[in-house]
mmCIF file of C-alpha atoms in Angstrom:
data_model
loop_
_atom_site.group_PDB
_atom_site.id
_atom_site.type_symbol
_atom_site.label_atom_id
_atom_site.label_comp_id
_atom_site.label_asym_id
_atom_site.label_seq_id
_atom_site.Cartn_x
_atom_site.Cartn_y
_atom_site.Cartn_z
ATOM 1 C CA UNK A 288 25.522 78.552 -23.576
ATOM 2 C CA UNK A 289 28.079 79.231 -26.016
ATOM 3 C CA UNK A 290 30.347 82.185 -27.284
ATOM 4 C CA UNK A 291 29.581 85.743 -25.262
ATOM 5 C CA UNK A 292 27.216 83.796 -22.514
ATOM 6 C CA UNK A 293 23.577 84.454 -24.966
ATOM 7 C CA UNK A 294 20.722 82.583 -23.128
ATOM 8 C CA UNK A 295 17.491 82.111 -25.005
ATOM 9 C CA UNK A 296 14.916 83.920 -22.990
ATOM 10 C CA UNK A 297 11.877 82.018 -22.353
ATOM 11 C CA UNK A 298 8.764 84.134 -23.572
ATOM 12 C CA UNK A 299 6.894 85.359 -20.613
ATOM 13 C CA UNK A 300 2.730 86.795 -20.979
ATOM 14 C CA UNK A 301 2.674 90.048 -19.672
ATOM 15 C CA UNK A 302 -0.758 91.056 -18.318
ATOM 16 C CA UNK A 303 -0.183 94.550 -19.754
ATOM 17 C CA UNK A 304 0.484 93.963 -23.175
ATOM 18 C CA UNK A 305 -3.239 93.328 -23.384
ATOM 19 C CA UNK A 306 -4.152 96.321 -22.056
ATOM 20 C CA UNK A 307 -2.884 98.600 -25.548
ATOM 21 C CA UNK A 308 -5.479 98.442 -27.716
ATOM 22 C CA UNK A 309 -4.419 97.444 -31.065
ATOM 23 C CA UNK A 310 -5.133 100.914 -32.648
ATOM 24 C CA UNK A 311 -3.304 102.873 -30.223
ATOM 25 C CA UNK A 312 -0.222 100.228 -30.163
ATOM 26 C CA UNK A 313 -0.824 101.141 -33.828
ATOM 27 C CA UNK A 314 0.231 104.727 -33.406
ATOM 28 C CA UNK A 315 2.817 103.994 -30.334
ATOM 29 C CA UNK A 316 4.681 101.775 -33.086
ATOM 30 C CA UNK A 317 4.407 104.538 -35.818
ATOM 31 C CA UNK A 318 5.723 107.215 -32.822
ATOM 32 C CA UNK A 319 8.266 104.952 -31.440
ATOM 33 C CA UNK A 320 9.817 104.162 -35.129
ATOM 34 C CA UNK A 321 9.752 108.043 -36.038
ATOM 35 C CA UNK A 322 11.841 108.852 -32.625
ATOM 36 C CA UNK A 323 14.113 105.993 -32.438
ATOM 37 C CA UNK A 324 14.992 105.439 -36.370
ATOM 38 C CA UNK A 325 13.841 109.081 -38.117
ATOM 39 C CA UNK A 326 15.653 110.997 -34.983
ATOM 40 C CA UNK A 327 18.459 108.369 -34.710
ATOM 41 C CA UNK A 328 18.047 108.072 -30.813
ATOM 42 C CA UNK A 329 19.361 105.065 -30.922
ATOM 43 C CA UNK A 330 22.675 106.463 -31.379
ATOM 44 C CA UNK A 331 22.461 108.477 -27.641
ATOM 45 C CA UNK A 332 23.724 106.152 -25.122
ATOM 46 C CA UNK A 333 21.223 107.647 -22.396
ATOM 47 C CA UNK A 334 18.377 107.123 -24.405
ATOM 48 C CA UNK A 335 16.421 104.822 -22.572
ATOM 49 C CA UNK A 336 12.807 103.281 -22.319
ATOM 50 C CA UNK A 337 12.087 106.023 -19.686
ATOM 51 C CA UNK A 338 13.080 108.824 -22.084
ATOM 52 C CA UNK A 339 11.004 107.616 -24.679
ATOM 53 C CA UNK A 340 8.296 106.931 -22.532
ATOM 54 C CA UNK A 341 8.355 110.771 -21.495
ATOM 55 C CA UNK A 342 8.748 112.015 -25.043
ATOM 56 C CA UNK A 343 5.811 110.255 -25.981
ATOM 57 C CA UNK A 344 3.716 110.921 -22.915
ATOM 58 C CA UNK A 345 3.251 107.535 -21.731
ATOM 59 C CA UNK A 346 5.022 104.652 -19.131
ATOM 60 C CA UNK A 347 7.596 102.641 -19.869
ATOM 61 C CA UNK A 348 4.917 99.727 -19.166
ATOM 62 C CA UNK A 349 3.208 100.853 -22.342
ATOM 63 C CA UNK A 350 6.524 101.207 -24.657
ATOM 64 C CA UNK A 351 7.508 97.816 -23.583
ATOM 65 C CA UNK A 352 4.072 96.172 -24.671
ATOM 66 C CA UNK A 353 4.206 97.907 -28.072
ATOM 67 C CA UNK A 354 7.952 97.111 -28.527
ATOM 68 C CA UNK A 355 7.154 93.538 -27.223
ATOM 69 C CA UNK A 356 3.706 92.957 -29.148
ATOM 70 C CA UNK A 357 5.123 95.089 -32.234
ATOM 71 C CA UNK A 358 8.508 94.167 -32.930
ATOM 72 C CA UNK A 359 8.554 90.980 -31.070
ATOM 73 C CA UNK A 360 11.785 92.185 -28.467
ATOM 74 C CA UNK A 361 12.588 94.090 -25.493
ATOM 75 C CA UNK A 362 13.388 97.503 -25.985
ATOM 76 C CA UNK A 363 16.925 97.036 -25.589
ATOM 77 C CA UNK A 364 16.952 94.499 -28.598
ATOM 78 C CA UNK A 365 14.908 96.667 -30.647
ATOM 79 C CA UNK A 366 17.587 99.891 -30.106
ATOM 80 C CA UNK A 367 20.541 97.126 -30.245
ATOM 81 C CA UNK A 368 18.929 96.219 -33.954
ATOM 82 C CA UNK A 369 19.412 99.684 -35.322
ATOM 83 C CA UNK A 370 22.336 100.427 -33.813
ATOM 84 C CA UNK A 371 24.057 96.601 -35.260
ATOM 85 C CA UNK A 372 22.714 97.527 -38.624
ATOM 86 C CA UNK A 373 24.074 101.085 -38.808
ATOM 87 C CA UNK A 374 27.701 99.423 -37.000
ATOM 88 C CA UNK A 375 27.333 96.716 -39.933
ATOM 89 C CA UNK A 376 27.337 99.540 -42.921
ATOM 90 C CA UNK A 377 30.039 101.461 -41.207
ATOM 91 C CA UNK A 378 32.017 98.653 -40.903
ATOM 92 C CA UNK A 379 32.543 97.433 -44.625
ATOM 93 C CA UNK A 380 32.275 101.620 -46.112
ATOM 94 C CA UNK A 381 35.923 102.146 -46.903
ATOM 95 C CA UNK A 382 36.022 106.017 -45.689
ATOM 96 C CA UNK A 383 35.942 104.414 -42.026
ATOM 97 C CA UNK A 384 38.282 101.162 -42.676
ATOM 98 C CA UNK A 385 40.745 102.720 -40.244
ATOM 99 C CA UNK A 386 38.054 103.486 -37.483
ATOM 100 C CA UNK A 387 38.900 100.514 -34.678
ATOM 101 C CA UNK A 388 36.128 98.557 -34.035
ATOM 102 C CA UNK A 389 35.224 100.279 -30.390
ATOM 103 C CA UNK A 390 35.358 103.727 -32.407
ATOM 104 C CA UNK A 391 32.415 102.364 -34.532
ATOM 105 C CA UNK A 392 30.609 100.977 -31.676
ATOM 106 C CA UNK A 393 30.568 104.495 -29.923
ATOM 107 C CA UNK A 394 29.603 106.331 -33.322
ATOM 108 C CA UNK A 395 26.728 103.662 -33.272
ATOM 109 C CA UNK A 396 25.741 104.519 -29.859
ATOM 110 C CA UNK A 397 26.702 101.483 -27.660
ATOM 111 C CA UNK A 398 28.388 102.454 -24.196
ATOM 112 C CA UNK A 399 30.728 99.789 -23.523
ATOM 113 C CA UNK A 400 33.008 97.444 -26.271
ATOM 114 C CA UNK A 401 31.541 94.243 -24.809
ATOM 115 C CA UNK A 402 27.649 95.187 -25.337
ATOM 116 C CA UNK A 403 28.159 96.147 -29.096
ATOM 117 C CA UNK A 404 30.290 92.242 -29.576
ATOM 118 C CA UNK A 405 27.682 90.247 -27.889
ATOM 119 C CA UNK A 406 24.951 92.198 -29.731
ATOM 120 C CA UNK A 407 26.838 91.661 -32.638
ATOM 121 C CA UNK A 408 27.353 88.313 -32.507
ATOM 122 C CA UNK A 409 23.819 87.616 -30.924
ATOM 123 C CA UNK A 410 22.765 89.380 -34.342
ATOM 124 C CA UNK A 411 24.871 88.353 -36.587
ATOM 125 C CA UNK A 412 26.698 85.078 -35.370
ATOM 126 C CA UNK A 413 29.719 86.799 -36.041
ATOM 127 C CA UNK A 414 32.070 89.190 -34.033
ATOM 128 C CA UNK A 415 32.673 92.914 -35.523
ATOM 129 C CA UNK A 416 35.865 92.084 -36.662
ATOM 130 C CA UNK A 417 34.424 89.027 -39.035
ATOM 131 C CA UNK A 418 32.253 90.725 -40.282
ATOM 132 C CA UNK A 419 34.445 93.331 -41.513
ATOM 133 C CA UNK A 420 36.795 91.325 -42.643
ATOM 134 C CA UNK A 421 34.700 88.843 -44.748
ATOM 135 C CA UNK A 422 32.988 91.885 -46.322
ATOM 136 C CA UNK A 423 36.235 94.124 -47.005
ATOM 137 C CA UNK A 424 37.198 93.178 -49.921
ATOM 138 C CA UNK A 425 40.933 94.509 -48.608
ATOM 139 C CA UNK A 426 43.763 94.049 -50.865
ATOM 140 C CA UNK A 427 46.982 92.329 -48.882
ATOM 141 C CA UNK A 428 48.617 94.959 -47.713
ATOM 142 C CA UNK A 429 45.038 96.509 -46.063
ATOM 143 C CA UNK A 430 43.846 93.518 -44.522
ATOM 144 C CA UNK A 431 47.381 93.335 -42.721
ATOM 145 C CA UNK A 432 46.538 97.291 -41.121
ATOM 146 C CA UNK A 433 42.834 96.294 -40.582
ATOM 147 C CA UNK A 434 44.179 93.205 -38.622
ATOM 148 C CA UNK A 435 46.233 95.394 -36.476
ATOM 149 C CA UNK A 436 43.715 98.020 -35.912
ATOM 150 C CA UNK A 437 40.754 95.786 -34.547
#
């Protein structure tokens, strides 16, 4: 068990996820990529599996096969991804060093200060605030103000 209470999940067969065909999960994948990454959903908080599903004119059975079969996680991991990697670029660009660390997880879209750490650290194996500082190259005096900000 360990830092932030991450469990491995134990992987689970899913009738379902055989009933895609291959082609179509084809085109869910290339659909689902184009909303969630070209529209930056994954930056609305209320963006959920059921949204998507609707957008897309399917069930949320369906998005989770693709997303499962596809990208190998749950939808919630696959959203968390984007959101981590956008979080991880905003964190070390120096135009945002004085942004606290729950400012950038809002920007990034996460609702709540302990979803974006354990994300983070699920992701990364580091909290926000490690990351930032081991890739800040801050001189003294800013690593002092970034210490007090996060």
């Amino acid at each position: 068990m360990g830092k932030y209470n991450i469990t491995e999940k134990k992987e689970k067969e899913a009738r379902y996820r055989t009933l895609v065909s291959p082609k179509l999960m084809d085109e869910m994948k290339e659909r689902i990529l184009d909303i969630i990454v070209m529209q930056k959903k994954y930056k609305d908080k209320d963006y959920s599996a059921k949204k998507l599903a609707e957008d897309l004119g399917t069930n949320t059975r369906y998005i989770s096969a693709v997303v499962n079969v596809r990208f190998h996680m749950n939808y919630t991991s696959f959203v968390n991804k984007f959101r981590i990697e956008e979080a991880m670029t905003i964190l070390v660009d120096r135009r945002y060093q004085d942004l606290r660390i729950e400012e950038v997880s809002d920007m990034v879209g996460f609702s709540n200060r302990q979803s974006f750490y354990a994300s983070f650290y699920k992701l990364m194996n580091m909290t926000p605030r490690e990351y930032r500082q081991q890739h800040l190259n801050l001189h003294p005096g800013e690593r002092a103000k970034a210490k007090k900000k996060a």
